[in-house]
PDB file of C-alpha atoms in Angstrom:
ATOM      1  CA  MET A 195     186.413  62.806 131.187  1.00 45.00           C
ATOM      2  CA  GLU A 196     184.946  64.824 133.503  1.00 48.00           C
ATOM      3  CA  THR A 197     186.757  67.920 131.636  1.00 50.00           C
ATOM      4  CA  ARG A 198     185.394  66.666 127.673  1.00 51.00           C
ATOM      5  CA  GLN A 199     181.191  65.201 129.163  1.00 50.00           C
ATOM      6  CA  GLN A 200     181.309  69.701 130.494  1.00 51.00           C
ATOM      7  CA  GLU A 201     181.876  71.614 126.897  1.00 54.00           C
ATOM      8  CA  PHE A 202     179.558  67.851 125.513  1.00 51.00           C
ATOM      9  CA  LEU A 203     176.696  69.094 127.975  1.00 52.00           C
ATOM     10  CA  ASP A 204     178.050  72.596 127.098  1.00 52.00           C
ATOM     11  CA  SER A 205     177.933  72.480 123.385  1.00 54.00           C
ATOM     12  CA  GLU A 206     175.180  73.816 121.282  1.00 54.00           C
ATOM     13  CA  PRO A 207     173.007  71.534 119.155  1.00 54.00           C
ATOM     14  CA  LEU A 208     173.287  69.670 116.817  1.00 53.00           C
ATOM     15  CA  ARG A 209     171.972  70.513 113.238  1.00 55.00           C
ATOM     16  CA  GLU A 210     170.596  67.631 110.862  1.00 53.00           C
ATOM     17  CA  THR A 211     171.668  69.787 107.376  1.00 53.00           C
ATOM     18  CA  ASP A 212     171.919  67.949 104.118  1.00 51.00           C
ATOM     19  CA  GLU A 213     174.369  66.594 103.405  1.00 54.00           C
ATOM     20  CA  HIS A 214     175.244  68.404  99.860  1.00 51.00           C
ATOM     21  CA  THR A 215     175.047  71.411 101.462  1.00 51.00           C
ATOM     22  CA  SER A 216     177.488  70.595 104.619  1.00 55.00           C
ATOM     23  CA  ASP A 217     180.382  69.843 102.007  1.00 55.00           C
ATOM     24  CA  LEU A 218     179.269  72.990  99.577  1.00 49.00           C
ATOM     25  CA  ASN A 219     179.606  74.533 102.653  1.00 55.00           C
ATOM     26  CA  LEU A 220     182.960  72.956 103.964  1.00 50.00           C
ATOM     27  CA  SER A 221     184.335  73.004 100.256  1.00 55.00           C
ATOM     28  CA  ASN A 222     183.103  77.223  99.254  1.00 52.00           C
ATOM     29  CA  SER A 223     184.859  78.384 102.916  1.00 65.00           C
ATOM     30  CA  ILE A 224     188.572  79.146 102.749  1.00 85.00           C
ATOM     31  CA  MET A 225     189.641  76.271 105.211  1.00 88.00           C
ATOM     32  CA  THR A 226     193.083  74.400 104.875  1.00 92.00           C
ATOM     33  CA  GLU A 227     192.887  70.313 104.827  1.00 92.00           C
ATOM     34  CA  GLU A 228     193.969  70.137 108.259  1.00 93.00           C
ATOM     35  CA  GLU A 229     190.787  72.149 109.838  1.00 93.00           C
ATOM     36  CA  ARG A 230     188.826  69.812 107.118  1.00 94.00           C
ATOM     37  CA  GLU A 231     190.494  66.731 108.739  1.00 94.00           C
ATOM     38  CA  GLU A 232     190.260  68.765 111.735  1.00 95.00           C
ATOM     39  CA  ILE A 233     186.404  68.743 111.828  1.00 95.00           C
ATOM     40  CA  GLN A 234     185.933  65.852 110.491  1.00 96.00           C
ATOM     41  CA  LEU A 235     187.490  64.136 113.486  1.00 96.00           C
ATOM     42  CA  GLU A 236     185.306  65.535 115.746  1.00 97.00           C
ATOM     43  CA  LEU A 237     182.108  65.599 113.522  1.00 97.00           C
ATOM     44  CA  ALA A 238     182.757  61.289 113.779  1.00 97.00           C
ATOM     45  CA  LYS A 239     183.573  61.922 118.032  1.00 97.00           C
ATOM     46  CA  LEU A 240     180.655  63.217 118.314  1.00 97.00           C
ATOM     47  CA  GLU A 241     178.857  61.165 116.216  1.00 97.00           C
ATOM     48  CA  ASP A 242     180.505  57.471 117.767  1.00 97.00           C
ATOM     49  CA  GLU A 243     179.203  60.112 121.525  1.00 97.00           C
ATOM     50  CA  ILE A 244     175.851  60.524 120.732  1.00 97.00           C
ATOM     51  CA  SER A 245     175.273  56.326 120.024  1.00 97.00           C
ATOM     52  CA  THR A 246     177.336  55.753 123.051  1.00 97.00           C
ATOM     53  CA  LEU A 247     174.554  57.914 124.946  1.00 98.00           C
ATOM     54  CA  LYS A 248     171.768  55.956 123.168  1.00 98.00           C
ATOM     55  CA  GLN A 249     172.976  52.390 124.053  1.00 97.00           C
ATOM     56  CA  VAL A 250     173.276  54.025 128.130  1.00 97.00           C
ATOM     57  CA  LEU A 251     169.207  55.493 127.495  1.00 97.00           C
ATOM     58  CA  ALA A 252     168.025  52.537 126.585  1.00 97.00           C
ATOM     59  CA  SER A 253     170.522  49.938 128.934  1.00 97.00           C
ATOM     60  CA  LYS A 254     169.134  52.528 131.175  1.00 97.00           C
ATOM     61  CA  GLU A 255     165.243  52.204 130.580  1.00 96.00           C
ATOM     62  CA  LYS A 256     165.450  48.316 130.046  1.00 96.00           C
ATOM     63  CA  ARG A 257     166.399  48.284 133.558  1.00 97.00           C
ATOM     64  CA  HIS A 258     164.164  51.208 134.657  1.00 95.00           C
ATOM     65  CA  THR A 259     161.304  49.807 133.223  1.00 93.00           C
ATOM     66  CA  GLU A 260     161.934  45.713 134.962  1.00 94.00           C
ATOM     67  CA  LEU A 261     162.567  47.388 138.413  1.00 95.00           C
ATOM     68  CA  LYS A 262     158.903  48.384 137.745  1.00 93.00           C
ATOM     69  CA  HIS A 263     157.658  45.257 137.196  1.00 91.00           C
ATOM     70  CA  LYS A 264     159.521  43.945 139.601  1.00 94.00           C
ATOM     71  CA  LEU A 265     157.934  46.815 142.347  1.00 93.00           C
ATOM     72  CA  GLY A 266     154.468  45.106 140.795  1.00 92.00           C
ATOM     73  CA  ILE A 267     154.499  49.054 139.077  1.00 90.00           C
ATOM     74  CA  THR A 268     151.932  48.152 135.976  1.00 90.00           C
ATOM     75  CA  PRO A 269     151.512  50.569 133.146  1.00 89.00           C
ATOM     76  CA  LEU A 270     147.699  50.526 134.634  1.00 90.00           C
ATOM     77  CA  SER A 271     148.557  51.484 137.635  1.00 89.00           C
ATOM     78  CA  GLU A 272     150.787  54.254 136.444  1.00 89.00           C
ATOM     79  CA  LEU A 273     148.236  55.863 134.390  1.00 91.00           C
ATOM     80  CA  ARG A 274     144.996  54.936 137.446  1.00 90.00           C
ATOM     81  CA  SER A 275     147.849  56.889 139.434  1.00 89.00           C
ATOM     82  CA  ASN A 276     148.251  59.707 137.448  1.00 91.00           C
ATOM     83  CA  LEU A 277     144.819  60.409 136.400  1.00 92.00           C
ATOM     84  CA  SER A 278     144.467  60.141 140.887  1.00 92.00           C
ATOM     85  CA  ARG A 279     147.181  61.943 140.985  1.00 92.00           C
ATOM     86  CA  GLY A 280     145.821  64.995 138.274  1.00 90.00           C
ATOM     87  CA  TRP A 281     142.265  65.034 139.344  1.00 89.00           C
ATOM     88  CA  THR A 282     143.811  66.093 143.419  1.00 91.00           C
ATOM     89  CA  ASP A 283     146.391  69.186 141.466  1.00 88.00           C
ATOM     90  CA  MET A 284     143.043  70.442 138.965  1.00 88.00           C
ATOM     91  CA  GLN A 285     140.799  69.931 141.858  1.00 87.00           C
ATOM     92  CA  SER A 286     142.838  72.174 144.502  1.00 88.00           C
ATOM     93  CA  SER A 287     143.274  74.374 141.943  1.00 89.00           C
ATOM     94  CA  THR A 288     142.267  78.106 142.620  1.00 90.00           C
ATOM     95  CA  ALA A 289     139.967  77.656 139.263  1.00 88.00           C
ATOM     96  CA  TYR A 290     138.670  74.410 140.101  1.00 84.00           C
ATOM     97  CA  LYS A 291     137.659  76.211 143.097  1.00 85.00           C
ATOM     98  CA  ARG A 292     136.166  78.987 142.000  1.00 89.00           C
ATOM     99  CA  THR A 293     134.680  77.546 139.161  1.00 89.00           C
ATOM    100  CA  SER A 294     132.689  75.340 141.256  1.00 86.00           C
ATOM    101  CA  GLU A 295     131.573  77.963 143.668  1.00 87.00           C
ATOM    102  CA  THR A 296     130.125  79.643 141.058  1.00 90.00           C
ATOM    103  CA  LEU A 297     128.790  75.975 138.946  1.00 88.00           C
ATOM    104  CA  SER A 298     127.250  76.534 142.412  1.00 87.00           C
ATOM    105  CA  SER A 299     125.531  79.280 143.577  1.00 87.00           C
ATOM    106  CA  ALA A 300     124.443  78.861 139.926  1.00 87.00           C
ATOM    107  CA  GLY A 301     122.955  76.223 140.790  1.00 87.00           C
ATOM    108  CA  GLN A 302     121.210  77.339 143.911  1.00 88.00           C
ATOM    109  CA  LYS A 303     120.318  80.192 142.223  1.00 86.00           C
ATOM    110  CA  THR A 304     117.605  77.868 139.316  1.00 89.00           C
ATOM    111  CA  THR A 305     116.798  76.060 141.706  1.00 88.00           C
ATOM    112  CA  ALA A 306     115.487  79.275 143.844  1.00 86.00           C
ATOM    113  CA  ALA A 307     114.430  80.662 140.295  1.00 85.00           C
ATOM    114  CA  PHE A 308     111.764  76.848 139.542  1.00 81.00           C
ATOM    115  CA  SER A 309     110.525  76.783 142.340  1.00 85.00           C
ATOM    116  CA  THR A 310     108.782  80.104 142.393  1.00 87.00           C
ATOM    117  CA  LEU A 311     108.024  79.248 139.311  1.00 81.00           C
ATOM    118  CA  GLY A 312     107.019  75.775 140.444  1.00 82.00           C
ATOM    119  CA  SER A 313     104.935  77.905 143.294  1.00 83.00           C
ATOM    120  CA  ALA A 314     103.568  80.460 140.309  1.00 82.00           C
ATOM    121  CA  ILE A 315     102.632  77.598 138.489  1.00 81.00           C
ATOM    122  CA  ASN A 316     100.686  75.110 141.701  1.00 79.00           C
ATOM    123  CA  ARG A 317      99.370  78.659 142.316  1.00 79.00           C
ATOM    124  CA  LYS A 318      97.671  79.242 138.725  1.00 75.00           C
ATOM    125  CA  PHE A 319      96.354  75.726 138.373  1.00 75.00           C
ATOM    126  CA  GLY A 320      94.609  75.535 142.261  1.00 73.00           C
ATOM    127  CA  ASP A 321      92.743  78.946 141.880  1.00 73.00           C
ATOM    128  CA  VAL A 322      91.404  77.064 137.950  1.00 74.00           C
ATOM    129  CA  ARG A 323      90.079  74.355 139.988  1.00 75.00           C
ATOM    130  CA  LEU A 324      88.641  76.723 142.309  1.00 70.00           C
ATOM    131  CA  HIS A 325      87.066  78.791 139.639  1.00 75.00           C
ATOM    132  CA  ARG A 326      85.942  76.006 138.333  1.00 77.00           C
ATOM    133  CA  LEU A 327      84.857  74.492 142.065  1.00 74.00           C
ATOM    134  CA  LEU A 328      83.225  78.037 141.854  1.00 75.00           C
ATOM    135  CA  HIS A 329      80.826  77.693 138.235  1.00 75.00           C
ATOM    136  CA  LEU A 330      79.514  73.917 138.941  1.00 75.00           C
ATOM    137  CA  THR A 331      78.588  74.740 142.280  1.00 78.00           C
ATOM    138  CA  LEU A 332      76.945  77.404 141.023  1.00 74.00           C
ATOM    139  CA  HIS A 333      76.153  75.465 138.102  1.00 73.00           C
ATOM    140  CA  GLU A 334      74.286  72.989 140.390  1.00 77.00           C
ATOM    141  CA  HIS A 335      73.165  75.742 142.539  1.00 73.00           C
ATOM    142  CA  ALA A 336      71.341  77.027 139.324  1.00 75.00           C
ATOM    143  CA  CYS A 337      70.053  72.823 138.218  1.00 77.00           C
ATOM    144  CA  HIS A 338      68.854  72.872 141.892  1.00 73.00           C
ATOM    145  CA  GLU A 339      67.484  75.940 140.613  1.00 76.00           C
ATOM    146  CA  LYS A 340      64.998  74.705 138.091  1.00 72.00           C
ATOM    147  CA  LEU A 341      64.353  71.468 139.000  1.00 73.00           C
ATOM    148  CA  SER A 342      62.287  72.921 141.715  1.00 75.00           C
ATOM    149  CA  GLN A 343      60.575  75.748 140.165  1.00 71.00           C
ATOM    150  CA  LEU A 344      59.760  73.014 137.347  1.00 71.00           C
ATOM    151  CA  GLN A 345      58.632  71.194 140.666  1.00 70.00           C
ATOM    152  CA  VAL A 346      55.930  73.513 141.441  1.00 68.00           C
ATOM    153  CA  PHE A 347      55.151  74.543 138.683  1.00 68.00           C
ATOM    154  CA  ARG A 348      53.640  71.227 137.840  1.00 68.00           C
ATOM    155  CA  GLY A 349      52.913  71.117 141.568  1.00 68.00           C
ATOM    156  CA  GLU A 350      55.411  68.568 142.839  1.00 61.00           C
ATOM    157  CA  SER A 351      56.699  69.798 146.283  1.00 56.00           C
TER     158      SER A 351
END
Protein backbone atom coordinates (compact mmCIF):
# COMPACT_ATOMS: atom_id res chain seq x y z
CA MET A 1 0.00 0.00 0.00
CA GLU A 2 2.87 2.39 0.89
CA THR A 3 4.48 1.91 -2.54
CA ARG A 4 1.17 2.51 -4.28
CA GLN A 5 0.66 5.79 -2.37
CA GLN A 6 4.20 6.90 -3.25
CA GLU A 7 3.59 6.12 -6.92
CA PHE A 8 0.39 8.17 -6.74
CA LEU A 9 2.18 11.11 -5.14
CA ASP A 10 5.05 10.97 -7.64
CA SER A 11 2.80 10.84 -10.68
CA GLU A 12 2.27 13.93 -12.81
CA PRO A 13 -0.91 15.99 -12.29
CA LEU A 14 -3.93 14.91 -14.29
CA ARG A 15 -4.98 17.06 -17.19
CA GLU A 16 -8.56 17.32 -18.27
CA THR A 17 -8.97 16.76 -21.99
CA ASP A 18 -11.85 16.48 -24.33
CA GLU A 19 -13.06 12.86 -24.35
CA HIS A 20 -13.36 12.91 -28.12
CA THR A 21 -9.70 13.97 -28.47
CA SER A 22 -8.67 11.26 -26.03
CA ASP A 23 -10.56 8.63 -28.03
CA LEU A 24 -8.91 9.80 -31.23
CA ASN A 25 -5.46 9.56 -29.68
CA LEU A 26 -6.13 6.02 -28.46
CA SER A 27 -7.51 4.86 -31.78
CA ASN A 28 -4.86 6.65 -33.85
CA SER A 29 -1.89 5.29 -31.98
CA ILE A 30 -0.65 1.82 -32.58
CA MET A 31 -1.78 0.09 -29.44
CA THR A 32 -2.89 -3.41 -28.68
CA GLU A 33 -6.24 -4.14 -27.12
CA GLU A 34 -4.41 -5.37 -24.02
CA GLU A 35 -2.53 -2.04 -23.65
CA ARG A 36 -5.77 -0.13 -24.10
CA GLU A 37 -7.52 -2.16 -21.37
CA GLU A 38 -4.54 -1.68 -19.06
CA ILE A 39 -4.67 2.10 -19.54
CA GLN A 40 -8.44 2.17 -19.00
CA LEU A 41 -8.03 0.06 -15.85
CA GLU A 42 -5.35 2.43 -14.52
CA LEU A 43 -7.59 5.40 -15.33
CA ALA A 44 -10.49 3.82 -13.43
CA LYS A 45 -8.21 3.16 -10.42
CA LEU A 46 -7.02 6.78 -10.45
CA GLU A 47 -10.59 8.05 -10.58
CA ASP A 48 -11.46 5.84 -7.59
CA GLU A 49 -8.43 7.12 -5.66
CA ILE A 50 -9.36 10.71 -6.45
CA SER A 51 -12.90 10.11 -5.26
CA THR A 52 -11.63 8.47 -2.06
CA LEU A 53 -9.20 11.32 -1.41
CA LYS A 54 -11.98 13.88 -1.87
CA GLN A 55 -14.14 12.00 0.66
CA VAL A 56 -11.24 11.80 3.15
CA LEU A 57 -10.50 15.50 2.70
CA ALA A 58 -14.15 16.43 3.22
CA SER A 59 -14.24 14.31 6.38
CA LYS A 60 -11.06 15.93 7.73
CA GLU A 61 -12.35 19.43 6.92
CA LYS A 62 -15.55 18.64 8.81
CA ARG A 63 -13.57 17.39 11.82
CA HIS A 64 -11.35 20.47 11.61
CA THR A 65 -14.42 22.71 11.77
CA GLU A 66 -15.87 20.74 14.71
CA LEU A 67 -12.65 21.03 16.73
CA LYS A 68 -12.44 24.76 16.09
CA HIS A 69 -16.04 25.14 17.18
CA LYS A 70 -15.32 23.23 20.42
CA LEU A 71 -12.39 25.57 21.09
CA GLY A 72 -14.60 28.60 20.46
CA ILE A 73 -12.67 29.66 17.40
CA THR A 74 -15.11 31.48 15.16
CA PRO A 75 -14.47 32.75 11.64
CA LEU A 76 -14.60 36.30 13.02
CA SER A 77 -12.01 35.60 15.71
CA GLU A 78 -9.79 33.94 13.10
CA LEU A 79 -10.12 36.98 10.87
CA ARG A 80 -9.23 39.30 13.75
CA SER A 81 -6.25 37.14 14.64
CA ASN A 82 -5.05 37.01 11.03
CA LEU A 83 -5.43 40.78 10.63
CA SER A 84 -3.62 41.42 13.89
CA ARG A 85 -0.79 39.06 12.97
CA GLY A 86 -0.58 40.60 9.49
CA TRP A 87 -0.45 44.12 10.93
CA THR A 88 2.28 43.10 13.36
CA ASP A 89 4.26 41.40 10.59
CA MET A 90 3.89 44.45 8.37
CA GLN A 91 5.05 46.83 11.11
CA SER A 92 8.16 44.75 11.69
CA SER A 93 9.05 44.71 7.99
CA THR A 94 12.01 46.72 6.78
CA ALA A 95 9.93 48.42 4.09
CA TYR A 96 7.37 49.62 6.66
CA LYS A 97 10.08 50.92 8.98
CA ARG A 98 11.82 52.81 6.16
CA THR A 99 8.54 54.27 4.93
CA SER A 100 7.56 55.28 8.45
CA GLU A 101 10.92 56.99 9.01
CA THR A 102 10.68 58.79 5.67
CA LEU A 103 7.15 60.01 6.37
CA SER A 104 8.13 61.10 9.88
CA SER A 105 11.06 63.07 8.49
CA ALA A 106 8.87 64.61 5.79
CA GLY A 107 6.30 65.54 8.45
CA GLN A 108 8.95 67.24 10.57
CA LYS A 109 10.24 69.18 7.57
CA THR A 110 6.72 70.18 6.57
CA THR A 111 5.99 71.33 10.13
CA ALA A 112 9.18 73.40 10.13
CA ALA A 113 8.29 74.94 6.76
CA PHE A 114 4.79 75.88 7.91
CA SER A 115 6.20 77.29 11.13
CA THR A 116 8.61 79.48 9.16
CA LEU A 117 5.81 80.55 6.85
CA GLY A 118 3.60 81.34 9.84
CA SER A 119 6.36 83.42 11.42
CA ALA A 120 6.89 85.34 8.18
CA ILE A 121 3.15 86.01 7.89
CA ASN A 122 2.97 87.15 11.53
CA ARG A 123 5.96 89.46 10.99
CA LYS A 124 4.32 90.90 7.89
CA PHE A 125 1.04 91.47 9.73
CA GLY A 126 3.01 93.00 12.59
CA ASP A 127 4.74 95.32 10.16
CA VAL A 128 1.41 96.26 8.61
CA ARG A 129 -0.10 96.90 12.07
CA LEU A 130 2.92 98.98 13.10
CA HIS A 131 2.78 100.96 9.87
CA ARG A 132 -0.94 101.57 10.33
CA LEU A 133 -0.43 102.56 13.98
CA LEU A 134 2.32 104.97 12.98
CA HIS A 135 0.14 106.32 10.21
CA LEU A 136 -2.79 106.80 12.60
CA THR A 137 -0.52 108.41 15.20
CA LEU A 138 0.94 110.77 12.63
CA HIS A 139 -2.51 111.52 11.29
CA GLU A 140 -3.79 112.15 14.81
CA HIS A 141 -0.82 114.41 15.52
CA ALA A 142 -1.45 116.30 12.28
CA CYS A 143 -5.11 116.68 13.21
CA HIS A 144 -4.18 118.06 16.62
CA GLU A 145 -1.80 120.50 14.96
CA LYS A 146 -4.48 121.67 12.54
CA LEU A 147 -6.96 121.99 15.39
CA SER A 148 -4.44 124.01 17.38
CA GLN A 149 -3.78 126.23 14.40
CA LEU A 150 -7.52 126.75 13.92
CA GLN A 151 -7.95 127.60 17.55
CA VAL A 152 -5.08 130.08 17.35
CA PHE A 153 -6.51 131.51 14.16
CA ARG A 154 -9.96 131.98 15.72
CA GLY A 155 -8.48 133.42 18.81
CA GLU A 156 -9.30 130.51 21.05
CA SER A 157 -6.67 129.32 23.39
